[in-house]
JSON list of C-alpha atoms in Angstrom, two decimals:
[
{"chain": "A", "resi": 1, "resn": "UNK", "atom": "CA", "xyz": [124.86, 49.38, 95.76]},
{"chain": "A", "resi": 2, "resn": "UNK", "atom": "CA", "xyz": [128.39, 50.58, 97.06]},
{"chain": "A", "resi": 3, "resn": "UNK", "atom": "CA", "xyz": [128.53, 52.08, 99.85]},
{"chain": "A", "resi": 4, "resn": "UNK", "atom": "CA", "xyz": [129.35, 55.85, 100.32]},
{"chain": "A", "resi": 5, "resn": "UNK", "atom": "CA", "xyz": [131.31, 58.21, 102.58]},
{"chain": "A", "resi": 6, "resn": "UNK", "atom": "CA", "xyz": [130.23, 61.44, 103.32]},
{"chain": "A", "resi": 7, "resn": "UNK", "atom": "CA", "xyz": [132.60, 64.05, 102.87]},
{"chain": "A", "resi": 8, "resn": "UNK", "atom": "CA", "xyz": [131.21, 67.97, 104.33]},
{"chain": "A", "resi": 9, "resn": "UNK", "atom": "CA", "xyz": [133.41, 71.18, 102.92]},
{"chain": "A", "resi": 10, "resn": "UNK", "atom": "CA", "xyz": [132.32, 73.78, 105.13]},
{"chain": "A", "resi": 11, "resn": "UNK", "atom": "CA", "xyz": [134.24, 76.61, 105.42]},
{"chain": "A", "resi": 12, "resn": "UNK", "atom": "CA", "xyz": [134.30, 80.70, 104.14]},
{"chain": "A", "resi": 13, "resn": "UNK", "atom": "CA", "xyz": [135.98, 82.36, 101.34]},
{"chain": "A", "resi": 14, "resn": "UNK", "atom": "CA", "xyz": [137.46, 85.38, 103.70]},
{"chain": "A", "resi": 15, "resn": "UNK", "atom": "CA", "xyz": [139.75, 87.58, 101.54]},
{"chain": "A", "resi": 16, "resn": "UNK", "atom": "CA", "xyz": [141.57, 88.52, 99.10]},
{"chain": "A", "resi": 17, "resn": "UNK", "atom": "CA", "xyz": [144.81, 90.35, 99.11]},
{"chain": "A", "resi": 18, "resn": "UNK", "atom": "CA", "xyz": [148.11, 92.41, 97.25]},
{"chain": "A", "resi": 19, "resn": "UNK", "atom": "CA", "xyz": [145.99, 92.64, 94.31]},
{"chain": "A", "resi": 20, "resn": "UNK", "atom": "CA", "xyz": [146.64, 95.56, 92.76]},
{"chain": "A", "resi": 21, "resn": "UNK", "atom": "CA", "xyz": [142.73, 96.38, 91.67]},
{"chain": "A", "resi": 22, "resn": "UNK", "atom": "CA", "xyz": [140.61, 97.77, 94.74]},
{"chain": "A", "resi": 23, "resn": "UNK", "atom": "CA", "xyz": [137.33, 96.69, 94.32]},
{"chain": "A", "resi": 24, "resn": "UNK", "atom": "CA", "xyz": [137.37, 91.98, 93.86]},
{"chain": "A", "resi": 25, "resn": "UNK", "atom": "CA", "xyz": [134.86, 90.14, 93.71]},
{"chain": "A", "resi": 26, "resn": "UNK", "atom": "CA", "xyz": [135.37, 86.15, 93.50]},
{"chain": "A", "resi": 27, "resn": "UNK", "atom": "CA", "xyz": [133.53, 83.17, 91.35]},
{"chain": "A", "resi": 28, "resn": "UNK", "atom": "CA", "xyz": [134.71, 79.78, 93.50]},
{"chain": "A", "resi": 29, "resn": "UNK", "atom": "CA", "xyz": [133.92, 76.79, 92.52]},
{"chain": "A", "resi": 30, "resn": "UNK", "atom": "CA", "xyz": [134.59, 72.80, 93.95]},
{"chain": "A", "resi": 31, "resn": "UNK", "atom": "CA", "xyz": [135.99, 70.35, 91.34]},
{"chain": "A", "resi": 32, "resn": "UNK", "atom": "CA", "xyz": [136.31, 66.49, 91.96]},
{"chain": "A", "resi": 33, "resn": "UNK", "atom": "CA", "xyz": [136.38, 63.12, 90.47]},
{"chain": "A", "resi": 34, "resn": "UNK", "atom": "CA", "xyz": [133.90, 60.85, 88.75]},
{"chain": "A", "resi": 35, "resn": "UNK", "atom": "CA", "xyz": [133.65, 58.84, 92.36]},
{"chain": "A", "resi": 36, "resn": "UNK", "atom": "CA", "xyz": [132.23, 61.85, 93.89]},
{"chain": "A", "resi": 37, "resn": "UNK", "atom": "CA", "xyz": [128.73, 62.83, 94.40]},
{"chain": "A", "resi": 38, "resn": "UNK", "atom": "CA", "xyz": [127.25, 66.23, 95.77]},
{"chain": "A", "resi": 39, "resn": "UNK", "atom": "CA", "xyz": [124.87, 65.40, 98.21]},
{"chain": "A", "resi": 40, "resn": "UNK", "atom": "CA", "xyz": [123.75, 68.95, 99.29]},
{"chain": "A", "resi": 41, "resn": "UNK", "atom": "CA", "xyz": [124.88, 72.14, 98.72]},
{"chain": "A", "resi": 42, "resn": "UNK", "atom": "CA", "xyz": [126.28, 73.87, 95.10]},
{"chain": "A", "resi": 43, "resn": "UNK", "atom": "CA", "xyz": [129.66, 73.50, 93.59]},
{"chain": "A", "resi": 44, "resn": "UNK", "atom": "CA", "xyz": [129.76, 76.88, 92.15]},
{"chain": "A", "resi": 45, "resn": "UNK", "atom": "CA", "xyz": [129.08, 80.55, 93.67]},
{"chain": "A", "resi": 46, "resn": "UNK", "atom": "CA", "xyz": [130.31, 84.10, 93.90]},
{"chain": "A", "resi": 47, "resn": "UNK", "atom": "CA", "xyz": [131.15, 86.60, 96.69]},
{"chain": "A", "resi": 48, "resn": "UNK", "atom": "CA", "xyz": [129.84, 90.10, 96.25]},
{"chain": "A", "resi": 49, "resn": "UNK", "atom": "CA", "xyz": [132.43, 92.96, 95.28]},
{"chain": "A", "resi": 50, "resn": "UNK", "atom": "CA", "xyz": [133.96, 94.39, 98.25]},
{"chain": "A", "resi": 51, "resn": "UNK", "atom": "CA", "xyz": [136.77, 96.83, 99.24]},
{"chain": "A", "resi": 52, "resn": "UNK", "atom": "CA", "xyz": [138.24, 97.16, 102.50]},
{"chain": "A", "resi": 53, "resn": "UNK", "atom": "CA", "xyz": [138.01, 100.66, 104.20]},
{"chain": "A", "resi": 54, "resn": "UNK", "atom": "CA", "xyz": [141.39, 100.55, 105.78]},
{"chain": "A", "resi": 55, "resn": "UNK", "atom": "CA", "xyz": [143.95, 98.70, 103.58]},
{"chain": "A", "resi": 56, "resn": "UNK", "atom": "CA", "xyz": [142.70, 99.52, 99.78]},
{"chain": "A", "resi": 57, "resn": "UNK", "atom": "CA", "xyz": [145.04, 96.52, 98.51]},
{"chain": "A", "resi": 58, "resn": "UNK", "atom": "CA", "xyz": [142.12, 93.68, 100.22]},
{"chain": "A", "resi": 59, "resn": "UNK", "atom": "CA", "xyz": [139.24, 93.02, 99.43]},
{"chain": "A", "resi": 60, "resn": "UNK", "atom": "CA", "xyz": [136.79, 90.55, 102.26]},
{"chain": "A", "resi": 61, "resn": "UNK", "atom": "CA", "xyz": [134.13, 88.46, 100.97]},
{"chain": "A", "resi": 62, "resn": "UNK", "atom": "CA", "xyz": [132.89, 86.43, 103.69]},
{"chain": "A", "resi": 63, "resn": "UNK", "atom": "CA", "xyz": [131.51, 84.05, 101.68]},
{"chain": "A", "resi": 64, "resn": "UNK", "atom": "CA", "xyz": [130.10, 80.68, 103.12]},
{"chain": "A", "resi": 65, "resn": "UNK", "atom": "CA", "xyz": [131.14, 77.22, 101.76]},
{"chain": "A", "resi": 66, "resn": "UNK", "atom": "CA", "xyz": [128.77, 74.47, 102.62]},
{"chain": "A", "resi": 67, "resn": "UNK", "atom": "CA", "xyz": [128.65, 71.77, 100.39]},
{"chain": "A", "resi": 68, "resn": "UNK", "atom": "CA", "xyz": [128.36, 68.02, 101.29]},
{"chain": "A", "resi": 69, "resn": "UNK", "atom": "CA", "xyz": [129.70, 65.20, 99.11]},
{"chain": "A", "resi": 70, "resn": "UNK", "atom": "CA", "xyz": [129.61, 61.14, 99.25]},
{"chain": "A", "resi": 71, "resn": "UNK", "atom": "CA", "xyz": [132.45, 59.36, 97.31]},
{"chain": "A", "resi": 72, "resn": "UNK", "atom": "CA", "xyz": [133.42, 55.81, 96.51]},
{"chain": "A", "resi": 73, "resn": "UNK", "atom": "CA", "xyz": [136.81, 56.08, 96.45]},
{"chain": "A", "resi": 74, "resn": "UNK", "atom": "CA", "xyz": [139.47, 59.29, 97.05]},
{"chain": "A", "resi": 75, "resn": "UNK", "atom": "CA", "xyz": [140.90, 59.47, 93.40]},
{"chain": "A", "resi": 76, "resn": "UNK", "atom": "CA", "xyz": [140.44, 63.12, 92.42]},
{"chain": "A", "resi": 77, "resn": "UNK", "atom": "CA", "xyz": [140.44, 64.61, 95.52]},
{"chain": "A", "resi": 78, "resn": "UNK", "atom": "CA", "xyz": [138.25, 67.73, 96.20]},
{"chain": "A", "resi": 79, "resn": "UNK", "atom": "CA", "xyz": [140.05, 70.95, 95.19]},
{"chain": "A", "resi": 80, "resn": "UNK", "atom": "CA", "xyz": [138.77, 74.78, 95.31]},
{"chain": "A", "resi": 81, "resn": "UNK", "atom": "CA", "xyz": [139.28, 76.28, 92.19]},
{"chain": "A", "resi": 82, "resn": "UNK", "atom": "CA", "xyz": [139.19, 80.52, 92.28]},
{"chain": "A", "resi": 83, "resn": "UNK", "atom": "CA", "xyz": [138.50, 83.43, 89.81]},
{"chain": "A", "resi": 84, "resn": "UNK", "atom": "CA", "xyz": [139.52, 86.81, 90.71]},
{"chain": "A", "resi": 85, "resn": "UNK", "atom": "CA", "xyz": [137.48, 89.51, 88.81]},
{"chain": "A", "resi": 86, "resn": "UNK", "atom": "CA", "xyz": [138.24, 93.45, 88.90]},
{"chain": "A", "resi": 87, "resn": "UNK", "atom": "CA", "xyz": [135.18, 95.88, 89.14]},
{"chain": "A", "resi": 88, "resn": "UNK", "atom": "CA", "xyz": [134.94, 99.15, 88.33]},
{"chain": "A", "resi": 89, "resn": "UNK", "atom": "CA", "xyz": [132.30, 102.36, 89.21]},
{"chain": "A", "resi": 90, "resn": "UNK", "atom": "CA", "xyz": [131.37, 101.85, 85.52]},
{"chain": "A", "resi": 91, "resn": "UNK", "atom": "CA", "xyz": [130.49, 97.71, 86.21]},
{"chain": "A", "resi": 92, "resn": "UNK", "atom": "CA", "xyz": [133.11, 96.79, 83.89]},
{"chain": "A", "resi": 93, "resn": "UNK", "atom": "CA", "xyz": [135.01, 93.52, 84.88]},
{"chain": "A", "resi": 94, "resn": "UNK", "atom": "CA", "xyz": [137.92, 91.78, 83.86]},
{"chain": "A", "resi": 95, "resn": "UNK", "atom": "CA", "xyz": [139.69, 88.93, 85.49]},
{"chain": "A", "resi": 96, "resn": "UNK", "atom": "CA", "xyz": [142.62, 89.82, 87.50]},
{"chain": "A", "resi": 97, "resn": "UNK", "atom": "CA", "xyz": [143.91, 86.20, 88.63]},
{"chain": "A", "resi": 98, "resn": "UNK", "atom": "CA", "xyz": [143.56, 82.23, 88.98]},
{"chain": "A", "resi": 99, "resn": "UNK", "atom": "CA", "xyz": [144.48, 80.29, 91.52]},
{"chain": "A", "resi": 100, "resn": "UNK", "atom": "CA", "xyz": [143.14, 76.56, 93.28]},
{"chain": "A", "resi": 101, "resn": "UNK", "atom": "CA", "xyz": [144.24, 74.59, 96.05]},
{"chain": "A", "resi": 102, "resn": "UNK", "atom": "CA", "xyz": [143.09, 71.11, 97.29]},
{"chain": "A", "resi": 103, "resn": "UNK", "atom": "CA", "xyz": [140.81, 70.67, 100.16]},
{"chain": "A", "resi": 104, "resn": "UNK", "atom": "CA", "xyz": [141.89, 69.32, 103.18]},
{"chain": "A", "resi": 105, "resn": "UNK", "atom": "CA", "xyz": [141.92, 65.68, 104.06]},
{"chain": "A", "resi": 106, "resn": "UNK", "atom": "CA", "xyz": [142.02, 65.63, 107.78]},
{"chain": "A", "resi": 107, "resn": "UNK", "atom": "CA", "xyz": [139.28, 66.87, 109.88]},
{"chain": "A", "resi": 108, "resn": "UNK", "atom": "CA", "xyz": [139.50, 70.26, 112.30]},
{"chain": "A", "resi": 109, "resn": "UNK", "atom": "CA", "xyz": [140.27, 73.77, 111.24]},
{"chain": "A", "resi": 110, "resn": "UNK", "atom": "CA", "xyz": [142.41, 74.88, 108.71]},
{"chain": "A", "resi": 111, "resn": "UNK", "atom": "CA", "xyz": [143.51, 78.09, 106.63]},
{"chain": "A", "resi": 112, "resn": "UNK", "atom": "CA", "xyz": [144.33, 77.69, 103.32]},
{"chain": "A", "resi": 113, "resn": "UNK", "atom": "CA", "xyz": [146.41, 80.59, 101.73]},
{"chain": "A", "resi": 114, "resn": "UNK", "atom": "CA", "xyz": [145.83, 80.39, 97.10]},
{"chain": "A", "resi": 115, "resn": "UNK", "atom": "CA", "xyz": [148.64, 82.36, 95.74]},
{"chain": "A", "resi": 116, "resn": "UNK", "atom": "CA", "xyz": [146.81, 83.24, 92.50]},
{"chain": "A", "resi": 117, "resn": "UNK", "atom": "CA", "xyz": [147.94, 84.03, 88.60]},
{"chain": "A", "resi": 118, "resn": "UNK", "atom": "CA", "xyz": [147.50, 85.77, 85.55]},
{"chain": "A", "resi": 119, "resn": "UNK", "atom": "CA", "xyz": [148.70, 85.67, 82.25]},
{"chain": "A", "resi": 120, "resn": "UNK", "atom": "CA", "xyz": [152.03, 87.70, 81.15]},
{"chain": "A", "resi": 121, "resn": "UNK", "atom": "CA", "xyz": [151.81, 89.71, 78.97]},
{"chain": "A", "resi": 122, "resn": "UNK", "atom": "CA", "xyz": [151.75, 88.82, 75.07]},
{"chain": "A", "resi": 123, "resn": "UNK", "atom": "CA", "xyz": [150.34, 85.38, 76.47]},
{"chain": "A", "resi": 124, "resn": "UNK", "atom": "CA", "xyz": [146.55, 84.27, 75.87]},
{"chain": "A", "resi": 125, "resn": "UNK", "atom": "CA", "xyz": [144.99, 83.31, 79.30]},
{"chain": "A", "resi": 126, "resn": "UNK", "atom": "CA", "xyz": [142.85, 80.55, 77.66]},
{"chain": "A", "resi": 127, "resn": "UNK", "atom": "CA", "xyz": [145.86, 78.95, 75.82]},
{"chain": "A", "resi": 128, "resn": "UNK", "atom": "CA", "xyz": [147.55, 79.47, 78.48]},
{"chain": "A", "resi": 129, "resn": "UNK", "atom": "CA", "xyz": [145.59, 77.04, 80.62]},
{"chain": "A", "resi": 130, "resn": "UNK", "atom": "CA", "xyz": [144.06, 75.00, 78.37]},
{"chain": "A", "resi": 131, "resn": "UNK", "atom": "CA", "xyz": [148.27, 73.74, 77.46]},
{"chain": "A", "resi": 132, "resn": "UNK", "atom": "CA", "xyz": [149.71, 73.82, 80.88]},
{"chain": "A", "resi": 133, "resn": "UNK", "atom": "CA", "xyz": [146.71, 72.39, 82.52]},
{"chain": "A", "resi": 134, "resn": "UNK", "atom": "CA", "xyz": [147.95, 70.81, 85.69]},
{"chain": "A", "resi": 135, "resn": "UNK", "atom": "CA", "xyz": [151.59, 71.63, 85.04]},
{"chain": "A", "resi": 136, "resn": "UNK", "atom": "CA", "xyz": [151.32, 74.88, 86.61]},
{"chain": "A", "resi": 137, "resn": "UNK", "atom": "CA", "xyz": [153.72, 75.80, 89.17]},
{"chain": "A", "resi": 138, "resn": "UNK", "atom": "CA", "xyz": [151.95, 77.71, 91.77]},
{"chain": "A", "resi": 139, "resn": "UNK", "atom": "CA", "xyz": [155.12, 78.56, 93.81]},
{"chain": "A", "resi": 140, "resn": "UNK", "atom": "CA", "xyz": [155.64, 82.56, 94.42]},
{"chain": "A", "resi": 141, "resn": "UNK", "atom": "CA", "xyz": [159.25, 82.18, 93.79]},
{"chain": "A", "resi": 142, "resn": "UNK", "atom": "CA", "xyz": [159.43, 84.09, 90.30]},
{"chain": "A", "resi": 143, "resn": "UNK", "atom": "CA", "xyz": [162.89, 81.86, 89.67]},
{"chain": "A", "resi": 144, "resn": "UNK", "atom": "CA", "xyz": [160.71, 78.69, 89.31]},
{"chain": "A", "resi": 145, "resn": "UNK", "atom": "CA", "xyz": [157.33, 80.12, 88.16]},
{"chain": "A", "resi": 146, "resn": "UNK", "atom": "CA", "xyz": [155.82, 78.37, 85.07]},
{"chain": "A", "resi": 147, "resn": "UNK", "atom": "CA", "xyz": [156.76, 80.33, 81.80]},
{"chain": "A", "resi": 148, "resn": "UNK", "atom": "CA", "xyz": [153.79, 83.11, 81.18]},
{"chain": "A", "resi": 149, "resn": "UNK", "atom": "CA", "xyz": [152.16, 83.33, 84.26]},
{"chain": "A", "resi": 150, "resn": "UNK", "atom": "CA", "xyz": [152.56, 86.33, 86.35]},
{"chain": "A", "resi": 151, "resn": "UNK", "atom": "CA", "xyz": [151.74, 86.19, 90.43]},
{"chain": "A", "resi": 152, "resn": "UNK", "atom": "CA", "xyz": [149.05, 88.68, 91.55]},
{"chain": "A", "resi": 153, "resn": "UNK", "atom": "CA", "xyz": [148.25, 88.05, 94.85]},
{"chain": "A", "resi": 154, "resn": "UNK", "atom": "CA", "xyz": [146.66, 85.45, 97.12]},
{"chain": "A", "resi": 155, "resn": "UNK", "atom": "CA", "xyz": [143.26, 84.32, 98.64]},
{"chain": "A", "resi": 156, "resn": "UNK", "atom": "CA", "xyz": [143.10, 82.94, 101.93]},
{"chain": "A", "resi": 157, "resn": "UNK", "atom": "CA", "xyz": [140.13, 80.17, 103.11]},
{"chain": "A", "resi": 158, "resn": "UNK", "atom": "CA", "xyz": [138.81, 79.28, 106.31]},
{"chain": "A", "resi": 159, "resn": "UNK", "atom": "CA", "xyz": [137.81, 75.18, 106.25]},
{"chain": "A", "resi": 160, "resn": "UNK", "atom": "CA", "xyz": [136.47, 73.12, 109.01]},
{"chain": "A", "resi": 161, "resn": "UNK", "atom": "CA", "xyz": [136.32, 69.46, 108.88]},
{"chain": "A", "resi": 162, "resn": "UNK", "atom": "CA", "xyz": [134.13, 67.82, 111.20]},
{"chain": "A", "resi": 163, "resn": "UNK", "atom": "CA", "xyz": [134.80, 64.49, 112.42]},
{"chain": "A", "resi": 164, "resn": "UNK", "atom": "CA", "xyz": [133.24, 61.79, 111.21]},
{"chain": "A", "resi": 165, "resn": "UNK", "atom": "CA", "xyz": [130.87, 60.11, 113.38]},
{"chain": "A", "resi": 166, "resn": "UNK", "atom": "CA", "xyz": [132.00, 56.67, 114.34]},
{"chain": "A", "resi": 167, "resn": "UNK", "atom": "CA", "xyz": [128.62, 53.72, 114.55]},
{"chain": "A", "resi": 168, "resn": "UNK", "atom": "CA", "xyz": [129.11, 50.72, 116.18]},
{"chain": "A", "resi": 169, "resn": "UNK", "atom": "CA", "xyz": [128.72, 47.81, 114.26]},
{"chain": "A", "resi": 170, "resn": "UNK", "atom": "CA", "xyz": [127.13, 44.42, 115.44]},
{"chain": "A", "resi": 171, "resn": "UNK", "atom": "CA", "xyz": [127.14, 45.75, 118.84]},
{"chain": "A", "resi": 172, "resn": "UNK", "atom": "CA", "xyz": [124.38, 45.74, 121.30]},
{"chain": "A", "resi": 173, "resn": "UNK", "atom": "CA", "xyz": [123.88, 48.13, 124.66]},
{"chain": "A", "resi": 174, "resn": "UNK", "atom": "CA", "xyz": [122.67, 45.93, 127.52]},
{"chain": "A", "resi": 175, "resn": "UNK", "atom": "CA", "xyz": [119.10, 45.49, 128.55]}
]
C-alpha cells in the first residue's frame, strides 16, 4: 500500500463583505484530486445567515473549517470553493456570488481574501460556468474581467497550517 501524507485544513470562514444584500449566509465546500482522501472531517457545510450591527454591507459567519486529508501525490491541489446566498425576512434566497481560492501549501497562518462573482446580466449563471470552467479570471480589475461575470464582493478566510511532525527514521535513543 502507498504511503500517505496527511494534509489538516483548519481554519474559519470569517466574513463576508461589499455585498450589496444585508443579510449572507455561505455554503463552502473543499474540492481536490483523485490522489486525495478525507480522513476526518466534511468537505461541505454552511454558515448561518448573519448581518453585522455596525456596517450593514458585512456579513460574519465564524464558521469553523476542520477537515483532515491524506494524499498520494499534490496534483489537484486543495481549493475552497464558496457560494454566497441572499436571505430575506420572507426566507427567500437567491445566490448573490461565486468565488474559490486554493488552500495554502506552506504551514503557519494565513488570510485568504475570495473576490467573488456573479453573472451579468442577460447571462445564465449555469452556462456561464459550466463553459468557462477554469478560465475564469478572478482579478477585480473590470478591464481584464472574464466576459459576463460581474464582481460582487469578497470573502476573507482565516487558515492555519500546522507543521508537520518530523519521526526519526532508523534511529535509536541511547540506553
Amino acid at each position: 500500500m502507498p504511503r500517505r501524507n496527511l494534509c489538516p485544513i483548519l481554519g474559519e470562514l470569517c466574513h463576508a463583505s461589499d455585498f450589496e444584500e444585508p443579510n449572507l449566509f455561505c455554503k463552502l465546500s473543499v474540492q481536490f484530486g483523485s490522489s486525495w482522501k478525507v480522513i476526518e472531517g466534511h468537505c461541505e457545510g454552511q454558515s448561518v445567515a448573519n448581518t453585522a450591527r455596525v456596517d450593514p454591507r458585512r456579513s460574519n459567519f465564524g464558521t469553523p473549517l476542520d477537515l483532515h486529508l491524506a494524499c498520494r501525490g499534490i496534483q489537484v491541489w486543495p481549493k475552497l470553493h464558496v457560494e454566497l446566498i441572499a436571505l430575506n425576512s420572507f426566507d427567500n434566497f437567491w445566490p448573490v456570488g461565486y468565488g474559490f481560492a486554493f488552500l495554502p501549501t506552506q504551514p503557519g497562518l494565513h488570510w485568504i481574501r475570495m473576490a467573488t462573482w456573479k453573472a451579468a446580466e442577460g447571462h445564465n449563471n449555469n452556462d456561464l460556468f459550466e463553459v468557462k470552467g477554469s478560465e475564469i479570471n478572478t482579478t477585480t480589475d473590470e478591464d481584464h474581467a472574464t466576459p459576463g461575470l460581474v464582481f460582487v464582493g469578497r470573502v476573507k478566510t482565516r487558515q492555519s497550517k500546522p507543521r508537520a511532525k518530523k519521526k526519526a527514521h532508523g534511529k535509536r535513543g541511547k540506553r
